[in-house]
Coordinates of C-alpha atoms in Angstrom, one line a residue:
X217 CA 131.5 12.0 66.4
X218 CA 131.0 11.6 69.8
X219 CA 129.5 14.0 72.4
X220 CA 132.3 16.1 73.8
X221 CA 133.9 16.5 70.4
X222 CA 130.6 17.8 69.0
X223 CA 129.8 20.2 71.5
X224 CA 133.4 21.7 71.2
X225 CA 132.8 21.8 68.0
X226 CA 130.1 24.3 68.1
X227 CA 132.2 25.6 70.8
X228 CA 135.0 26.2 68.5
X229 CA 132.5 27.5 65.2
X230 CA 130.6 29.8 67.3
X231 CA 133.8 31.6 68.3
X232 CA 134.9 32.0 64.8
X233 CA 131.2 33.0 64.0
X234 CA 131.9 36.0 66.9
X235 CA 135.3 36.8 65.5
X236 CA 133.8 37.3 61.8
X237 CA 131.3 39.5 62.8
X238 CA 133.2 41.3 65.0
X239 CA 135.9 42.1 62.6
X240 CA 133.2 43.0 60.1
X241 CA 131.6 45.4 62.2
X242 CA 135.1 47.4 63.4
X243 CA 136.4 47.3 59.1
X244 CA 133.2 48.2 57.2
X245 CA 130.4 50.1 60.4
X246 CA 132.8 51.1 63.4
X247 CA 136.1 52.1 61.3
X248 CA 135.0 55.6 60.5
X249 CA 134.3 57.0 64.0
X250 CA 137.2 55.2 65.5
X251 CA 139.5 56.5 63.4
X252 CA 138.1 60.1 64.0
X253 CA 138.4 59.8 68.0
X254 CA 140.6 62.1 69.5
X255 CA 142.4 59.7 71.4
X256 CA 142.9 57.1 68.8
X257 CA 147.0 57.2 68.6
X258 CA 147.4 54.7 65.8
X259 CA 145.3 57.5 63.4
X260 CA 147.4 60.0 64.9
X261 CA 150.3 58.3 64.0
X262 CA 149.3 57.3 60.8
X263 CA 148.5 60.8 59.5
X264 CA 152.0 61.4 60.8
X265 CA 154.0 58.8 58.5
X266 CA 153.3 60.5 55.5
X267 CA 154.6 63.3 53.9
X268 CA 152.4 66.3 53.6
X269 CA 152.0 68.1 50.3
X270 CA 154.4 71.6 50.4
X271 CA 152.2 75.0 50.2
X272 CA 154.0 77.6 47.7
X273 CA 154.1 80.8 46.8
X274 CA 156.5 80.9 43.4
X275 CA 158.8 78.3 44.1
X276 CA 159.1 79.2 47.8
X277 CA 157.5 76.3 50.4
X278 CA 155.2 78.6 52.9
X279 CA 154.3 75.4 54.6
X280 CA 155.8 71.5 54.7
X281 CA 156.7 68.5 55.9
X282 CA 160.4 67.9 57.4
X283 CA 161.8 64.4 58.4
X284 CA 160.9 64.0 62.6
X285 CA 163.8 62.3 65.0
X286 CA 161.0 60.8 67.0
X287 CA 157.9 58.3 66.9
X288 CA 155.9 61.2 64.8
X289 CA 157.9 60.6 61.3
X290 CA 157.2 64.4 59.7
X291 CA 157.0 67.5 61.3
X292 CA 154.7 70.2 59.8
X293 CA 156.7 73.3 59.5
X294 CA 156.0 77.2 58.2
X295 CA 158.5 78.6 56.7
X296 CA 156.0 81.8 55.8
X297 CA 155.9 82.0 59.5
X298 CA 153.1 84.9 60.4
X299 CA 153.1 86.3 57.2
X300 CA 150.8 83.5 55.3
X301 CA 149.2 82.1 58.8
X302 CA 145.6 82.9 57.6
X303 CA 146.3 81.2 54.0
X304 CA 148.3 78.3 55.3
X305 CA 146.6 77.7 58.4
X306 CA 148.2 75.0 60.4
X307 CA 148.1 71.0 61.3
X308 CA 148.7 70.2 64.7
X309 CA 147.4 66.7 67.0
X310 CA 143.6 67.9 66.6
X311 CA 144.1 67.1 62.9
X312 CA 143.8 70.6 60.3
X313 CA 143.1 73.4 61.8
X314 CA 141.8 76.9 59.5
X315 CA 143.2 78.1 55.9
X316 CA 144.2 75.6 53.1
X317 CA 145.3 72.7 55.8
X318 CA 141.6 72.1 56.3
X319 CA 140.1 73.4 52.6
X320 CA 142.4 71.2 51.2
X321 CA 143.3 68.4 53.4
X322 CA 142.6 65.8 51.5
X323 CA 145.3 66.6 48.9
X324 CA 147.8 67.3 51.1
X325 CA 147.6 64.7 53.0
X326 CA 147.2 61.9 50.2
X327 CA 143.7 60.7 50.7
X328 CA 141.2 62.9 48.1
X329 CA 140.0 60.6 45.5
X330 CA 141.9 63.0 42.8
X331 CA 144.7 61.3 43.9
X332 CA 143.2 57.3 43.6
X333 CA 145.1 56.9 40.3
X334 CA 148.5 58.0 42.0
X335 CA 148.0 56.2 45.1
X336 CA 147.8 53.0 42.9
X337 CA 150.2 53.4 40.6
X338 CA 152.5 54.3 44.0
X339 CA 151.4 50.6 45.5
X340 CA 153.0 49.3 42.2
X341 CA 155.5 50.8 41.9
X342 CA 156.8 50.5 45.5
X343 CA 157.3 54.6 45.5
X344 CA 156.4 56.1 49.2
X345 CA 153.1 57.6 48.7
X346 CA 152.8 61.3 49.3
X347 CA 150.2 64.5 49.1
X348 CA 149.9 67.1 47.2
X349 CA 151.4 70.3 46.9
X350 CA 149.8 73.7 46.4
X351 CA 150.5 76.2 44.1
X352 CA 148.9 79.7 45.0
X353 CA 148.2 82.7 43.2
X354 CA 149.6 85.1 45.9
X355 CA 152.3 87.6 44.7
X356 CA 154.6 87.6 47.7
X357 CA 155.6 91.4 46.7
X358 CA 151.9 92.7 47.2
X359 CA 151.6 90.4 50.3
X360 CA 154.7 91.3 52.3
X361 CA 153.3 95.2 50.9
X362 CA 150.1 95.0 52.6
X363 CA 151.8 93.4 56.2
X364 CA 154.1 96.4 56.3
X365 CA 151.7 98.8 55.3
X366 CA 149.3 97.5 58.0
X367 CA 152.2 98.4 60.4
X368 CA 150.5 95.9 62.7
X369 CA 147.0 98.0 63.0
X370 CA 144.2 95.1 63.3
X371 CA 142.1 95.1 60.2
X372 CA 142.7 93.1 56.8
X373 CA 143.8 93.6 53.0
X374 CA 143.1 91.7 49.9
X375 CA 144.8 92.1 46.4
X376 CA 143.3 90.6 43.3
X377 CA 143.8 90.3 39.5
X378 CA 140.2 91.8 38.2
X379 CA 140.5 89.7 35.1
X380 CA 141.2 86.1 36.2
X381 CA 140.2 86.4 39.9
X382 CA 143.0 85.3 41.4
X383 CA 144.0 86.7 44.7
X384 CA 146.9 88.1 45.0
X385 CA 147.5 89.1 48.6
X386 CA 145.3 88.5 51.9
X387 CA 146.2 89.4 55.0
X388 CA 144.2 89.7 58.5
X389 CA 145.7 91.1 61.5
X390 CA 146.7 89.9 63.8
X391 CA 148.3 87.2 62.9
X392 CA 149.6 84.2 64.7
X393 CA 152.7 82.1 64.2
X394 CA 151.2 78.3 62.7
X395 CA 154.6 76.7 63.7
X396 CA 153.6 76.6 67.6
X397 CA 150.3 75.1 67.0
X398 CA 152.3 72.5 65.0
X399 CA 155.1 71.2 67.3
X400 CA 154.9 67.2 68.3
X401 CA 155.1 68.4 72.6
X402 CA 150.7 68.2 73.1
X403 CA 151.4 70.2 76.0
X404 CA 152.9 73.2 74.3
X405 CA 150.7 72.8 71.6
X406 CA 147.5 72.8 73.9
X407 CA 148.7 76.0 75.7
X408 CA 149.3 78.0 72.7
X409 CA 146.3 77.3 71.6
X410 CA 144.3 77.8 74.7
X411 CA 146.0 81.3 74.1
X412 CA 145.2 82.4 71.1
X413 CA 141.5 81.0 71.5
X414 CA 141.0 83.0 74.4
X415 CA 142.9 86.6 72.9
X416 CA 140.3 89.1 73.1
X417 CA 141.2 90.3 69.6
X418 CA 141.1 86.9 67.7
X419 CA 144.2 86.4 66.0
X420 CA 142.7 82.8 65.0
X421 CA 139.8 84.7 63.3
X422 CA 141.0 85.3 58.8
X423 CA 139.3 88.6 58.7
X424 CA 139.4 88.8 54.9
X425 CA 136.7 86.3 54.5
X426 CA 135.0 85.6 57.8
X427 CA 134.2 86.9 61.3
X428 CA 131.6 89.4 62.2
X429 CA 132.4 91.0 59.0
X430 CA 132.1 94.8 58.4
X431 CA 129.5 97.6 57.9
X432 CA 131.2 98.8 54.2
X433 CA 130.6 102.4 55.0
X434 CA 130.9 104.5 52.3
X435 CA 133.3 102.1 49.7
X436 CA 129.3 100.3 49.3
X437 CA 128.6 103.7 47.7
X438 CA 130.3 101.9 44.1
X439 CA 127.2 99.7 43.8
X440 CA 124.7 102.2 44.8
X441 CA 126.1 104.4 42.2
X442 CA 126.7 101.0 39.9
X443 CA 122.7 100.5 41.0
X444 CA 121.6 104.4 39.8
X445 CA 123.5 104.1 36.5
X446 CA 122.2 101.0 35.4
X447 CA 118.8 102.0 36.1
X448 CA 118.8 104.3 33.1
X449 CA 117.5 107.2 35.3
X450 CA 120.6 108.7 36.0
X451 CA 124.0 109.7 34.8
X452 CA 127.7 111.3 36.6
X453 CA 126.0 114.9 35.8
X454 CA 122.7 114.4 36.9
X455 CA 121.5 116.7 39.5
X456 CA 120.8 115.4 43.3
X457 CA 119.4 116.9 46.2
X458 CA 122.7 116.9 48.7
X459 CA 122.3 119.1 52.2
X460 CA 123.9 118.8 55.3
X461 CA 121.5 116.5 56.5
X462 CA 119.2 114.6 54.2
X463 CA 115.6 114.2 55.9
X464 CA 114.3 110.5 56.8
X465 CA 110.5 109.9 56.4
X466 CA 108.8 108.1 59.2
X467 CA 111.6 109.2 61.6
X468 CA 112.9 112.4 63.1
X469 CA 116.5 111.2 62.9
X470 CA 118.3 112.5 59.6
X471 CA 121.3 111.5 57.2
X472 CA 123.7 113.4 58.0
X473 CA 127.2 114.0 55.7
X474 CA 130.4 113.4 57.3
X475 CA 131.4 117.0 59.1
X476 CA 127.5 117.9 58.5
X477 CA 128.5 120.2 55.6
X478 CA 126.3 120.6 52.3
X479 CA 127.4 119.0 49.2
X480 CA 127.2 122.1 47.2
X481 CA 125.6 125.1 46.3
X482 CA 122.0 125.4 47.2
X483 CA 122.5 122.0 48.7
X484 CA 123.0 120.5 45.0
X485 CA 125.2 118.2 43.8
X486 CA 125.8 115.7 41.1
X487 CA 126.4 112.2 40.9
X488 CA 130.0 112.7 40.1
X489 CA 130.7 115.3 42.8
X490 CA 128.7 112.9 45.3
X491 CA 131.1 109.8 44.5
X492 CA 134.2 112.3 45.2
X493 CA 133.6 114.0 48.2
X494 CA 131.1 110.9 49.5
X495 CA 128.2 112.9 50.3
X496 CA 125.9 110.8 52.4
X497 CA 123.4 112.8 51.8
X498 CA 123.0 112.6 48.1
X499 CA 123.1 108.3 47.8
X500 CA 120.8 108.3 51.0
X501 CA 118.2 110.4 48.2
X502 CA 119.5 107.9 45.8
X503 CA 118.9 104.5 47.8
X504 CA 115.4 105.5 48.1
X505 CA 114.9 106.6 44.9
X506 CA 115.9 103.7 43.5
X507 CA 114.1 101.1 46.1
X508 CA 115.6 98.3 48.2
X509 CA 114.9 95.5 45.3
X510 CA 117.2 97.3 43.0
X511 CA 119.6 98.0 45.9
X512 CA 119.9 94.7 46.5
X513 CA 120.0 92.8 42.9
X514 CA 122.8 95.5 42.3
X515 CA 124.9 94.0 45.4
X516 CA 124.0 90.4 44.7
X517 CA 125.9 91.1 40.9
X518 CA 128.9 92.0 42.8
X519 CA 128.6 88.6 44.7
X520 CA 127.3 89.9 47.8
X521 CA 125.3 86.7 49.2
X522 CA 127.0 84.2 47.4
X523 CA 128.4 81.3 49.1
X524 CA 131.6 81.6 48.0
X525 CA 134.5 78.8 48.5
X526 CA 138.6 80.1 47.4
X527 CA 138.9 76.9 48.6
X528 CA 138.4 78.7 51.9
X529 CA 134.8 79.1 52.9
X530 CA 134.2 82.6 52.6
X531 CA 131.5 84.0 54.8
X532 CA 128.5 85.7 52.5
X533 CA 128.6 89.2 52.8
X534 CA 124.8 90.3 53.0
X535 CA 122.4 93.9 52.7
X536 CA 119.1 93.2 55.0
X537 CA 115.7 91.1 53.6
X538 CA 113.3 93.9 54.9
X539 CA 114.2 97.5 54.5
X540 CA 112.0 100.8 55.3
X541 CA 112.9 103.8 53.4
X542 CA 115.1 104.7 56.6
X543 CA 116.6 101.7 56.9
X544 CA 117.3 101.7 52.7
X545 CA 119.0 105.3 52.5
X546 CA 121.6 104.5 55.6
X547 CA 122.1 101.2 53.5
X548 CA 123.0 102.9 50.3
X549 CA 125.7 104.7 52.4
X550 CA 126.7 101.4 53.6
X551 CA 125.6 101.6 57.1
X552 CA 122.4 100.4 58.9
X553 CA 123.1 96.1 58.7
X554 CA 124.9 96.2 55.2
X555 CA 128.0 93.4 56.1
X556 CA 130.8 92.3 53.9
X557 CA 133.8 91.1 54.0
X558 CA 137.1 92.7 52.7
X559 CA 137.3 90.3 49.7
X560 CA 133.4 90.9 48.6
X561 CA 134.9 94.6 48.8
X562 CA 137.7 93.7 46.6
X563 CA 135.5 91.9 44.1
X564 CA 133.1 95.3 43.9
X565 CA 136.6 97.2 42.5
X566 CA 137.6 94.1 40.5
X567 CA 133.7 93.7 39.1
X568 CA 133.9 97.6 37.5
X569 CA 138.0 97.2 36.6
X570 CA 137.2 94.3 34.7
X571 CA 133.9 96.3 32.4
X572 CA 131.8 95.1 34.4
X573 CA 132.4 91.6 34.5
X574 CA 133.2 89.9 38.2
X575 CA 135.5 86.4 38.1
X576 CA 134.5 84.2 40.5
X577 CA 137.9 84.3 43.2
X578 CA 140.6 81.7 43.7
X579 CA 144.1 81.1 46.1
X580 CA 145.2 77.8 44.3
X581 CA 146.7 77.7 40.7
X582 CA 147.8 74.2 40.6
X583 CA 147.4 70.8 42.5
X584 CA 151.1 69.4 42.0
X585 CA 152.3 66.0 42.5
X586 CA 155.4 65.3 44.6
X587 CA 157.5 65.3 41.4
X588 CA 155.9 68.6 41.1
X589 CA 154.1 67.8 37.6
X590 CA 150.8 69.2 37.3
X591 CA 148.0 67.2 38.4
X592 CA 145.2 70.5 38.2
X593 CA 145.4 73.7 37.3
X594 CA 142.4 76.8 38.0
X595 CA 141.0 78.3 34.7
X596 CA 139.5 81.6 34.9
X597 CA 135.9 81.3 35.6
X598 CA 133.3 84.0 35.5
X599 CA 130.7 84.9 38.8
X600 CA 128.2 87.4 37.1
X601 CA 128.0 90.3 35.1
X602 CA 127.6 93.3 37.7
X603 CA 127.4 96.1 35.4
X604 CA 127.6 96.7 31.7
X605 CA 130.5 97.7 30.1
X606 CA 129.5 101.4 29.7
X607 CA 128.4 102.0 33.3
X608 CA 131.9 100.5 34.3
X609 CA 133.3 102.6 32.3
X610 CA 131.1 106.1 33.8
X611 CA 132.1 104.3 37.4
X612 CA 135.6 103.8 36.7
X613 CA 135.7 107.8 35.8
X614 CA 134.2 108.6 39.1
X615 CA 136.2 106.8 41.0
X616 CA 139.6 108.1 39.0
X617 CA 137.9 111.6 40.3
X618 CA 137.8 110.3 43.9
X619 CA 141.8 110.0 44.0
X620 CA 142.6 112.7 41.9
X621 CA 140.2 115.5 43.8
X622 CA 138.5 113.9 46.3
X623 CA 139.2 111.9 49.6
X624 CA 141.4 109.4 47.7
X625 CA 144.6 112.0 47.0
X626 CA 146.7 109.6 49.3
X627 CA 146.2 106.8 47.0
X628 CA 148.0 108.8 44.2
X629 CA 150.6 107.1 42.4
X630 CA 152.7 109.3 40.0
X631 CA 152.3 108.6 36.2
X632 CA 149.6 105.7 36.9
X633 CA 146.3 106.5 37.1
X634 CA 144.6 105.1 40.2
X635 CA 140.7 104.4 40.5
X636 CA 139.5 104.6 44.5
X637 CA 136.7 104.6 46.8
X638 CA 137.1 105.7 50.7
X639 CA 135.0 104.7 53.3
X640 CA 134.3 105.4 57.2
X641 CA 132.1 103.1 58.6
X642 CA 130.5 104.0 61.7
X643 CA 130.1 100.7 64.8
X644 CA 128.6 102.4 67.6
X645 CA 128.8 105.9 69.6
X646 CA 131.8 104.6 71.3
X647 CA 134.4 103.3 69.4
X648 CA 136.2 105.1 66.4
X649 CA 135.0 103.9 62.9
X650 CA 136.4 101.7 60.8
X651 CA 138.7 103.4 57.8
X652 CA 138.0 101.6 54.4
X653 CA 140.0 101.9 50.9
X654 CA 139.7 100.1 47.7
X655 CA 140.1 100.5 44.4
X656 CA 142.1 99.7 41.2
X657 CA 144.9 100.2 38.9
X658 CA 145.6 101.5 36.0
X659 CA 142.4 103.0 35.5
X660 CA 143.1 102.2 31.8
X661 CA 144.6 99.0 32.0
X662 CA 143.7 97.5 35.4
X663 CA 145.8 95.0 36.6
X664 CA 145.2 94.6 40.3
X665 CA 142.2 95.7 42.6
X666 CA 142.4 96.2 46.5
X667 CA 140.4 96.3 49.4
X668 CA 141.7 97.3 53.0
X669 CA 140.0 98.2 56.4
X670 CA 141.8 99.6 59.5
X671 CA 139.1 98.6 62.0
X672 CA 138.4 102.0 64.3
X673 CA 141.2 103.7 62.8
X674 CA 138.4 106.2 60.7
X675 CA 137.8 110.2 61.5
X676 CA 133.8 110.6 61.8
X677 CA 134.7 114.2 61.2
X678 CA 136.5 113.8 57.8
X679 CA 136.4 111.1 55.4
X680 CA 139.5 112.1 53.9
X681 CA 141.3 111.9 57.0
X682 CA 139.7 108.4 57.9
X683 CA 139.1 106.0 55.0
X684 CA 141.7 108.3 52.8
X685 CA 144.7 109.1 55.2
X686 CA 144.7 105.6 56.5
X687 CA 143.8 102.9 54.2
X688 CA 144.9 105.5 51.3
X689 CA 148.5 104.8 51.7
X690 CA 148.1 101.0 52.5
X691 CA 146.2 100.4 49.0
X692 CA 148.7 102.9 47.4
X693 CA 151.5 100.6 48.4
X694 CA 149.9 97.2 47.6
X695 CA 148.8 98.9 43.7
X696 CA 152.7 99.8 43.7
X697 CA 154.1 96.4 44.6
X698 CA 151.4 94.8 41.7
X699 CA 152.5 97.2 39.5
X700 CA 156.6 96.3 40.4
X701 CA 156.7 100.2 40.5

């Protein structure tokens, strides 16, 4: 070989050399983080050419993919509009945004590696490749139940079956409509979203399982009672101190009950008359009483602190590390910086409706295939044993007593009997406080448990008129639409 023809030899060779290595770095080190850039079009494109698993509630599609007339071959659409925004979230150019579009993204879209056997048998078979659908555990009745009894008012409400944990309704308002952060014109897309990002009251934000959460108020009272009972050292009748104003030590500021009034004669009470008329007074005596450990091994029974996923991360709900004996009677009335979120509420109903026992909670039934054969379905699963059987049972009477003669009488349903807890939870000086309700029904047969807050739509003056009057009739109509009455 002669010179010239040598040296383009290596000429030629150490091109090829550059080529391999080249294409070796972009396929097996580079590929991921292209991919993932923003203004990569061929990824956009690609997640646009296949057909997105359908979102269902029943056999109705509350979110999925419709043939596109342009370069984008499927347009995400939500049929559930509103209604489901916070369960379905949406897909838009930035990829999956909130809800199940993100939790579950990888089985709608095709990709999880649940799907690997399916995806191969599709390359063999020459059949389009597709995602996964979702089947959900919402009951649209109790859903479209708790939207119009919310009547709009910003807050949240959650619906679950105590005995399998499957959630059926959850709504957070307000809402947003998914189908305009969806639409294949960026522009139009980019300003809606720039909109709701920068709304003051955070439609974006599911306030069932995340946010800033909310002080519980009084509804927390069901595991300091739950707390008291199992501790052996008290029962419904037992005797507690309940005046106007309970005394803190190591402060001059007191406990006072809602309206300042005593809780009975002589400033007496019992346990039972203190759940019914949610004397702050009495549970501040009993939070102490029964010391912050207790206090908080009760709430972590009910869930409280768990890291909780329905696929949905759900944001831990949490009672304080450090308390004084201040600090530990305000948080067995649910105030001081006790935090939950309306679904941890749920669960505390659900936990005593179900004896005691508290099923770990779940929005997805089934992983179907596009043929709609069922590739997964959710079993029951248990979370923890709150309570024993007995003291759900001594918990479910006191709470039966709350709606038939305390602050709970709104929740009333005629010829069922209805197990409640209000709550009024204070924010600051300034703004009104939060109205809670939850609760279960039947009391003998309990089939669905709620939770609802009306964020400042409380009385500070009257319970009854706060956490009763107003989340009263929300939960009253959710129980009725789970009930079909």
């Amino acid at each position: 070989m002669n010179s010239p023809i040598r040296r383009l030899s290596f000429v030629v060779a150490f091109l090829f050399a550059t080529l391999l290595v080249s294409t070796t770095m972009i396929q097996f080190v580079y590929a991921k983080d292209l991919n993932a850039r923003p203004d990569n079009r061929r990824t956009l494109l690609s997640s646009y050419a296949r057909e997105r698993g359908q979102i269902l509630v029943g056999d109705t599609a509350i979110a999925k993919s419709v043939p596109a007339s342009n370069e984008f071959k499927w347009l995400r659409t939500y049929p559930g509009g509103a209604a489901y925004a916070h369960i379905t979230g949406y897909y838009s150019f930035y990829g999956a945004g909130s809800g199940l579009e993100q939790a579950e993204n990888g089985l709608l879209s095709g990709s999880s590696d649940k799907l690997a056997f399916r995806r191969v048998s599709d390359f063999f078979t020459g059949r389009k490749t597709s995602g996964a659908s979702l089947e959900l555990t919402i009951d649209p009745k109790v859903q479209e139940a708790a939207i119009k009894a919310l009547d709009g008012r910003k807050g949240s409400a959650v619906a679950v079956n105590p005995s399998t944990g499957e959630i059926l309704a959850m709504v957070s308002n307000p809402g947003f409509n998914p189908a305009t952060l969806s639409g294949h014109d960026l522009t139009k897309v980019e300003k809606a979203y720039n909109g709701l990002n920068a709304d003051p009251n955070k439609p974006l934000v599911n306030r069932a399982i995340g946010g800033d959460l909310y002080p519980p108020g009084s509804v927390f009272k069901i595991v300091t009672a739950a707390a008291a009972l199992s501790s052996g050292k008290f029962q419904p009748d037992s005797e507690l101190p309940g005046p106007a104003e309970l005394d803190l030590p190591q402060t001059t500021v007191g406990l006072p009950n809602i309206g300042n009034r005593s809780c009975g004669d002589n400033d007496k009470t019992t346990l039972l008359n203190a759940m019914e008329i949610s004397c702050n007074s009495a549970f501040g005596f009993l939070g102490m009483e029964l010391g912050a450990d207790a206090l908080r091994d009760q709430a972590a029974k009910f869930g409280v602190g768990d890291q909780l996923s329905i696929p949905m991360r759900v944001t831990p709900s949490s009672v304080p590390a450090e308390l004084n004996q201040p600090q530990l009677a305000q948080s067995a009335v649910g105030q001081y910086d006790v935090r939950v979120t309306p679904l941890q509420v749920a669960m505390f109903s659900a936990g005593v409706a179900n004896a005691g026992v508290v099923m770990r909670p779940h929005l997805v039934k089934s992983v179907l295939s596009s043929d709609l054969s069922v590739i997964e379905r959710a079993e029951p699963e248990q979370l923890s044993e709150a309570t024993t059987p007995e003291v759900a049972a001594q918990l479910t009477e006191m709470m039966e007593a709350v709606v038939e003669n305390g602050s709970g009488k709104p929740a009333q349903i005629d010829g069922v009997r209805v197990a409640g807890k209000t709550g009024t939870a204070e924010t600051d000086r300034v703004a009104r406080a939060h109205a809670w309700f939850t609760g279960f029904a039947p009391a003998n047969d309990p089939q669905i448990a709620v939770a609802v807050v009306v964020e400042n739509g409380g009385d500070p003056d009257s319970e009854a008129r706060g956490g009763g009057a107003v989340g009263g009739p929300i939960a009253k109509a959710m129980l009725e639409a789970g009930l079909k009455k």
